[in-house]
C-alpha positions as CSV (number, residue, x, y, z in Angstrom):
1,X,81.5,142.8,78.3
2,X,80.0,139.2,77.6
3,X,78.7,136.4,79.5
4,X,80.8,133.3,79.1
5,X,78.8,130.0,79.2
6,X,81.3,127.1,79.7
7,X,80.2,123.4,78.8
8,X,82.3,120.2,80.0
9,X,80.9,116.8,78.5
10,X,83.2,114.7,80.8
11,X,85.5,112.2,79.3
12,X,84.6,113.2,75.6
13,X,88.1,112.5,74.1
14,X,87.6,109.5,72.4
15,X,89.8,106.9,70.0
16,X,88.2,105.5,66.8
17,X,86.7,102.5,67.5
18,X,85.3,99.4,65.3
19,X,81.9,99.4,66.1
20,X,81.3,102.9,64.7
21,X,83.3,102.5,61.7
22,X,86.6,103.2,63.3
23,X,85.2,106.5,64.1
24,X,85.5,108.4,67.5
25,X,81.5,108.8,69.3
26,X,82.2,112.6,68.2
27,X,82.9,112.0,64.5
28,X,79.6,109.4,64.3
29,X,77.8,111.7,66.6
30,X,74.7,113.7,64.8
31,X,76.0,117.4,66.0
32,X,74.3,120.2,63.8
33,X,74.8,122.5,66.5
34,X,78.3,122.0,67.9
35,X,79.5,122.2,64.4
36,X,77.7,125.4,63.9
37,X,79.5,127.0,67.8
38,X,82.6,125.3,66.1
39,X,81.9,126.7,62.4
40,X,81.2,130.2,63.9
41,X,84.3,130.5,66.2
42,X,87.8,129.1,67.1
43,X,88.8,125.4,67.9
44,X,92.0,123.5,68.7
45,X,93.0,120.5,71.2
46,X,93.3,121.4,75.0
47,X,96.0,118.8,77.1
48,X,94.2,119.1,80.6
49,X,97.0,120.0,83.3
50,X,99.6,119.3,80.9
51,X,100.6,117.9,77.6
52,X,100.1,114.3,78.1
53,X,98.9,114.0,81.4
54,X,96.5,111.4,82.4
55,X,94.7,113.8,84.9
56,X,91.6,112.9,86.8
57,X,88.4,114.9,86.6
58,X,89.5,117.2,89.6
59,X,92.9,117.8,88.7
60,X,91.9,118.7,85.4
61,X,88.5,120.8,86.4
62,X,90.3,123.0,88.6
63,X,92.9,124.0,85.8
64,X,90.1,124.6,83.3
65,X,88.9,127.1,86.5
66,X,92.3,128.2,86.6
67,X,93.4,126.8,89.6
68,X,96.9,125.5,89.5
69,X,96.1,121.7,90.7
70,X,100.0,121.6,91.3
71,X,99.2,124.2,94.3
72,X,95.7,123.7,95.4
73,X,95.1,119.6,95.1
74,X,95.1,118.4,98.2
75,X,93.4,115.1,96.8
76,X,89.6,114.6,95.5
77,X,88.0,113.5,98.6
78,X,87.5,117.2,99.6
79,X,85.3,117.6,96.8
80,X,83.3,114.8,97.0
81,X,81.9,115.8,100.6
82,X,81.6,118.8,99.6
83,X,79.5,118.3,96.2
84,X,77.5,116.0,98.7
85,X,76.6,118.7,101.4
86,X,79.1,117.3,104.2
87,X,80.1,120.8,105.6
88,X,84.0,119.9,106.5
89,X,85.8,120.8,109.2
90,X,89.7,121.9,110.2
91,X,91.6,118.3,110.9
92,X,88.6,116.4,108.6
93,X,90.2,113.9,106.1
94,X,87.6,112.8,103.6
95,X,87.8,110.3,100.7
96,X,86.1,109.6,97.7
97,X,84.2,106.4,98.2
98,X,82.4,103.5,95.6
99,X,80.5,100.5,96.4
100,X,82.0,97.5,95.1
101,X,81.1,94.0,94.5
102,X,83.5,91.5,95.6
103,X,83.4,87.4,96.2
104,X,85.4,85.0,98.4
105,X,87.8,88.1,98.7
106,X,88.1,89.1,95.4
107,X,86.9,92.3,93.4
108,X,84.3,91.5,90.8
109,X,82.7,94.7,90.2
110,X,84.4,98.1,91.2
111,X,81.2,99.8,90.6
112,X,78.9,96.8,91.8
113,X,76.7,96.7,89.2
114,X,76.5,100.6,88.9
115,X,73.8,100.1,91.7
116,X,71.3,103.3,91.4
117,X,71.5,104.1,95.4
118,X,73.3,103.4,98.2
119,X,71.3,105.4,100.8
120,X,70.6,102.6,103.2
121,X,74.0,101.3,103.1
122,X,75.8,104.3,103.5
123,X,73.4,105.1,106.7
124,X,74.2,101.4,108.2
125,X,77.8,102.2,108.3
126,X,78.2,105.6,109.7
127,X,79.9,104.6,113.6
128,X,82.8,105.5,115.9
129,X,85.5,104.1,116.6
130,X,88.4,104.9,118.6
131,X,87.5,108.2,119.1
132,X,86.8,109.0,115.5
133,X,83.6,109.5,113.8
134,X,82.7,108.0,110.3
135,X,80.7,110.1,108.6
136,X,79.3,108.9,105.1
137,X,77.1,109.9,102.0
138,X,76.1,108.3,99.2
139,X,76.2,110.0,95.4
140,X,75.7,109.1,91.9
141,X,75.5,105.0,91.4
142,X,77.9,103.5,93.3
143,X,79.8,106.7,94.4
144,X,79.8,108.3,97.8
145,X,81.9,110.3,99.7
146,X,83.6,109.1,103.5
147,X,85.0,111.7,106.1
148,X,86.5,110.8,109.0
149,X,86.2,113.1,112.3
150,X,88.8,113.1,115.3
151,X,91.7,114.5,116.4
152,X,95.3,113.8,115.3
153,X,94.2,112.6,111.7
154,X,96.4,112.6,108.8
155,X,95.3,111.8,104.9
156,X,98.9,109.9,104.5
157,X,97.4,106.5,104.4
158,X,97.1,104.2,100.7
159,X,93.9,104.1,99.1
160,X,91.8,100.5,99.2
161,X,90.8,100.7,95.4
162,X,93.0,98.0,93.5
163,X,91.2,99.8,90.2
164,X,90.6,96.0,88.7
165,X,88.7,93.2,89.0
166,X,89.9,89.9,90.3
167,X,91.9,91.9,92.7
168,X,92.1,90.9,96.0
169,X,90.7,93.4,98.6
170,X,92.8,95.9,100.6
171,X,93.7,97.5,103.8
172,X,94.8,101.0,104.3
173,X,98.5,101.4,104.9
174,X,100.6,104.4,106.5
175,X,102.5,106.5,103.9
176,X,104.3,108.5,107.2
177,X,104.7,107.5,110.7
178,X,101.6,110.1,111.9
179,X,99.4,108.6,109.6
180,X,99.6,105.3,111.7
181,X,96.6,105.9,114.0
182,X,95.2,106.7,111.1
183,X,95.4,103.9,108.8
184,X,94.8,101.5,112.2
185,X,91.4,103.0,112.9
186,X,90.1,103.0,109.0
187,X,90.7,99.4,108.8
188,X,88.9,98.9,111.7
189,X,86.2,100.4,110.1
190,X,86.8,98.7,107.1
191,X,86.7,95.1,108.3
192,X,83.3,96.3,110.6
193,X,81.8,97.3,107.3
194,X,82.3,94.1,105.1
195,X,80.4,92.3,108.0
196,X,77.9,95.2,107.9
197,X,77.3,95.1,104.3
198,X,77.6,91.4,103.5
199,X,74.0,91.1,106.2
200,X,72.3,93.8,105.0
201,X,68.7,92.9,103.5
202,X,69.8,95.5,100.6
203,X,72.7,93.5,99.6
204,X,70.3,90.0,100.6
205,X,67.8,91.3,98.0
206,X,70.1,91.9,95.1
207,X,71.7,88.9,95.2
208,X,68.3,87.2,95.5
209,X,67.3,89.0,92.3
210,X,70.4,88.0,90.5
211,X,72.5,91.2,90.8
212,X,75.8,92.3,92.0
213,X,75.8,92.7,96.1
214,X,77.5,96.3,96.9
215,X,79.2,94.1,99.7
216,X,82.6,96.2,100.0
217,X,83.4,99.8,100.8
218,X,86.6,101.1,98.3
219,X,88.3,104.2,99.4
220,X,90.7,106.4,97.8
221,X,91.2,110.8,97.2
222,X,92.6,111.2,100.7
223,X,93.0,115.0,101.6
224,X,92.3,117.4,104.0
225,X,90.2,120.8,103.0
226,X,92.8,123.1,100.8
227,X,92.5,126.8,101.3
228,X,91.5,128.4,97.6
229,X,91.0,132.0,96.8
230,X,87.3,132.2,95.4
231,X,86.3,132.5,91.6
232,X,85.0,136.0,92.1
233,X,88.1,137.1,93.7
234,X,90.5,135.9,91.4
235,X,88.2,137.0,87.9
236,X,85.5,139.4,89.4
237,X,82.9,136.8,87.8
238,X,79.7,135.7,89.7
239,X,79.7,131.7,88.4
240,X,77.0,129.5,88.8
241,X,77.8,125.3,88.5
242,X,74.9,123.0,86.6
243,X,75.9,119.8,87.1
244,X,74.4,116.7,88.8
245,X,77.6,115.2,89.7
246,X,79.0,115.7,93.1
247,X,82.8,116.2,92.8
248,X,82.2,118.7,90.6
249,X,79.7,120.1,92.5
250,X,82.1,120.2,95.4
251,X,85.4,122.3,93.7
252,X,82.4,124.6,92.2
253,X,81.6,124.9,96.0
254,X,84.9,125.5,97.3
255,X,85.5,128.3,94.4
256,X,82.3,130.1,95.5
257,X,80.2,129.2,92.9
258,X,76.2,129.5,93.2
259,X,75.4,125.4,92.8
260,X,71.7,124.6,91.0
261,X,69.7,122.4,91.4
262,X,67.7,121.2,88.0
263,X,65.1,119.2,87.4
264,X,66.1,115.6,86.0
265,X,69.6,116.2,86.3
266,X,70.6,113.1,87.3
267,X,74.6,112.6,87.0
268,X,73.6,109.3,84.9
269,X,73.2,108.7,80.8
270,X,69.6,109.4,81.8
271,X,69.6,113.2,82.6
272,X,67.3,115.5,80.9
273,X,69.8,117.7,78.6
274,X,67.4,119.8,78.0
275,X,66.5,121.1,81.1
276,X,70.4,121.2,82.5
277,X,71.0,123.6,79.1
278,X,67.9,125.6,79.5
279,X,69.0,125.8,83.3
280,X,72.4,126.8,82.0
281,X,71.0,129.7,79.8
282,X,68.7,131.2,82.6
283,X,71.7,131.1,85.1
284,X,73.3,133.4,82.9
285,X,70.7,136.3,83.6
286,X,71.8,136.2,86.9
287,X,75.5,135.1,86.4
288,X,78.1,136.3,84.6
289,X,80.0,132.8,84.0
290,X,78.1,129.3,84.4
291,X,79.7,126.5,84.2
292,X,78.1,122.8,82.7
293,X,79.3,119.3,83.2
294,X,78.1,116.4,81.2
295,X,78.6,113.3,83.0
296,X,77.6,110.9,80.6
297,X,79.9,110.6,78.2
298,X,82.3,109.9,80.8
299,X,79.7,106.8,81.6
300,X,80.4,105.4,78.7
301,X,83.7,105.6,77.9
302,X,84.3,104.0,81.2
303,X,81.4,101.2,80.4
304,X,83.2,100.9,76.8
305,X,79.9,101.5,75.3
306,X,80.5,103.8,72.2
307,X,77.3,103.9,70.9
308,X,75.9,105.4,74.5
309,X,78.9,108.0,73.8
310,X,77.6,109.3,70.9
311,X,73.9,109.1,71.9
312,X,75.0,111.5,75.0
313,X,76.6,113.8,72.7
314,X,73.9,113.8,70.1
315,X,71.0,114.5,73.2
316,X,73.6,117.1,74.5
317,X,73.6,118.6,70.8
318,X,70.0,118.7,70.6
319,X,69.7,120.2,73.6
320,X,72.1,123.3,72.7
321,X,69.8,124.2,69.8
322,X,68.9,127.6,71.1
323,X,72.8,128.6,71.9
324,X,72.9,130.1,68.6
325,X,70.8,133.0,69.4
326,X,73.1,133.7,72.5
327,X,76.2,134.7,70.6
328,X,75.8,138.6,70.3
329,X,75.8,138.6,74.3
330,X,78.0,135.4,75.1
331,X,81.2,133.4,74.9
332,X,80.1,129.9,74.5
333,X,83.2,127.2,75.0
334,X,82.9,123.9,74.8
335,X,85.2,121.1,75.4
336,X,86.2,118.2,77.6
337,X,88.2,117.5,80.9
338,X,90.0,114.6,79.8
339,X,89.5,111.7,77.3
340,X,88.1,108.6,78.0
341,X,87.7,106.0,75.6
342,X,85.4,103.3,74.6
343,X,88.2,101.0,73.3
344,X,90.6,101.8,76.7
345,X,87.8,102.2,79.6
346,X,89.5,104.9,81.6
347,X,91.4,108.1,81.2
348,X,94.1,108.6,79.2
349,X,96.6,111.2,78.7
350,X,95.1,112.4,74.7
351,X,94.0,115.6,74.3
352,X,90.2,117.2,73.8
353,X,88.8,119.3,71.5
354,X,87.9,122.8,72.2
355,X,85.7,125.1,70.7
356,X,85.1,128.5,71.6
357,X,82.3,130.7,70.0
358,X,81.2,134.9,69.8
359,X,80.1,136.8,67.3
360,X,82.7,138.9,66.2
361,X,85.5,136.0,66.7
362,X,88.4,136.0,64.3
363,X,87.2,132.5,62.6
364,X,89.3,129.3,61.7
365,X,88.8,126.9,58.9
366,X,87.4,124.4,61.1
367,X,83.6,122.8,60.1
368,X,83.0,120.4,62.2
369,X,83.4,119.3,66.1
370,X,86.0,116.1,66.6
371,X,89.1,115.0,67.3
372,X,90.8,115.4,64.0
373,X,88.7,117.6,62.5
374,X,90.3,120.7,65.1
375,X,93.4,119.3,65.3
376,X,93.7,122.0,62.6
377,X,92.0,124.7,64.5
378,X,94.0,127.6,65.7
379,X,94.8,126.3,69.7
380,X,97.3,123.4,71.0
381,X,96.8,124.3,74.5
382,X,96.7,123.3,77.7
383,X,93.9,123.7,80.7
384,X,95.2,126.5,82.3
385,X,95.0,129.0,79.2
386,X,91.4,128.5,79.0
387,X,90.1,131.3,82.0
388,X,92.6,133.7,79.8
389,X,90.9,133.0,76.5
390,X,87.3,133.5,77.6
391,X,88.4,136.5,79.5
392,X,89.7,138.0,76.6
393,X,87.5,136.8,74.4
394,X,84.4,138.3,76.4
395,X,86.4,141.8,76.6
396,X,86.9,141.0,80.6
397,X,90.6,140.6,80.8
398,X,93.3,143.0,82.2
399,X,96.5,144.7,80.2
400,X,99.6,143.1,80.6
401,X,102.2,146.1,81.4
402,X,101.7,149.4,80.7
């Protein structure tokens, strides 16, 4: 049996786009050794969740897991306190947070700047109120994750993230009758925390060196903690995650993954790719399946900076040079968990390349790593057939019948 080393560069899906020729980031990209993994194995275009889905980076990380995110998404703010080390517990509803900029009531920046860290500002508004405790903790940039702590809570209440600028800024709103107590309480904090945030010397000093205040509090990926069956039960694999970004983190936690920490791994365009790889690659001495997110190709495509894109997948390339030598003992897969492009600035519903490498894999034609180029590659799949394809391919899976 092999090892299976699983790579995710987040968002890579791309469109072509005019300032790289009318090329995707991964057709311009410099990628000697992902065309070599794809050169040497099978390739094809993966639909996370579904065909044509425009699925989220949870929904669609746990289908690649093989987690039905029809059954076990109970909405991503479970995973972001956990990826952030908030230990949850029964009756906890947590949200994915981000720090926003906004002016005379109006959204200017949903990521306020991309501010590098909210420590001091997530600290300032933890409180209670009403009974219920606001616990918060800040992640990558702008990003941070909110749980709230009481009895009689309910995660049935609108999220506060118009997802545009110019937008005014919003309340909370009951989706059922029990989620009213809810919903009443959260804006409570939420009108307590522009005040906060508005006075705080953090937000005094940005504006005072000519950068976006993180002045509002966004909230959205209501759920309560969903009840999953662990990665080891369901495949018999001991995983490990590398990844520096916390939702991902947090599902890898809930599945019973053993989470690393690496040096330089950052969650930003500025990790060190070669240390999260080389991280990857000892993990899998102790492991028998790790599992590697890139963030920052995701980054970009959000930013709409294509040339970032394909310097994040050429560093990321680079950084895979010694992968070659680990296909006698190892199924290597790489792919995306959604597409993001440059020339749209969030997901879309397009499908990602795959590639999937061993020695001893019954090859397609396929050369080179890209959107096109595997379009005529052997697989039109979705997420949820790619735990069955590593298993078999690494001689792991079960007979069907007799």
């Amino acid at each position: 049996m092999k090892k299976i080393l699983l790579i995710i560069l987040d968002g890579l899906g791309d469109r072509p786009n005019r300032a790289l020729g009318n090329k995707t980031a991964l057709q311009a990209a410099f990628k000697p050794n992902l065309d070599y993994l794809a050169d040497n194995g099978v390739t094809g275009l993966m639909s996370p969740v579904g065909f044509g889905i425009r699925s989220g980076s949870d929904t669609s990380h746990l289908s690649i897991l093989g987690y039905n995110p029809r059954e076990y998404y109970t909405g991503r703010g479970p995973f972001e306190a956990l990826g952030l080390g908030i230990d949850l517990q029964p009756g906890d509803v947590a949200f994915r947070a981000n720090f926003a900029s906004v002016e005379n009531g109006r959204v200017t920046d949903r990521r306020a700047g991309r501010i590098k860290d909210t420590t001091e500002l997530s600290r300032s508004l933890e409180t209670e109120i009403d009974g219920v405790k606001f616990i918060i903790k800040s992640g990558v940039e702008h990003r941070a994750a909110l749980v709230i702590r009481g009895p009689n809570l309910s995660d049935r209440v609108s999220e506060t993230d118009p997802h545009a600028i110019n937008s005014d800024i919003m309340l909370t709103k009951p989706l059922s009758p029990e989620a009213e107590f809810t919903s009443s309480v959260i804006n409570k904090f939420l009108i307590r925390s522009r005040e906060i945030l508005n006075n705080h010397e953090v937000n005094k000093k940005r504006i005072q060196n000519g950068e976006k205040p993180a002045n509002e509090i966004m909230i959205r990926g209501a759920g309560k903690l969903p009840e999953m069956p662990s990665f080891e039960k369901l495949y018999g694999l001991k995983a490990a995650c590398v990844s520096g970004t916390p939702l991902i983190r947090g599902i890898a936690r809930m599945a019973g993954f053993d989470i690393l920490n690496v040096s330089g791994m950052t969650g930003r365009t500025d990790t060190n790719y070669e240390n999260v790889i080389s991280a990857a690659v000892d993990a899998l001495k102790t492991h028998d399946f790790v599992l590697v997110n890139i963030k920052g190709t995701d980054i970009a495509g959000h930013d709409r900076k294509p040339e970032l894109k394909r310097e994040v997948i050429e560093k990321t390339d680079r950084a895979m040079e010694g992968l070659k030598k680990l296909l006698d003992t190892t199924v290597i897969a790489v792919t995306g968990d959604h597409s993001t492009p440059c020339s749209f600035g969030d997901h879309t519903g397009d499908p990602v390349p795959i590639l999937i490498s061993t020695s001893g894999i019954t090859r397609d034609y396929v050369k080179t790593f890209d959107e096109a180029s595997v379009s005529l590659g052997y697989y039109k799949i979705t997420s949820l057939d790619i735990m069955p394809l590593l298993l078999s391919y690494s001689d792991r899976s079960e007979k069907y019948g007799a």
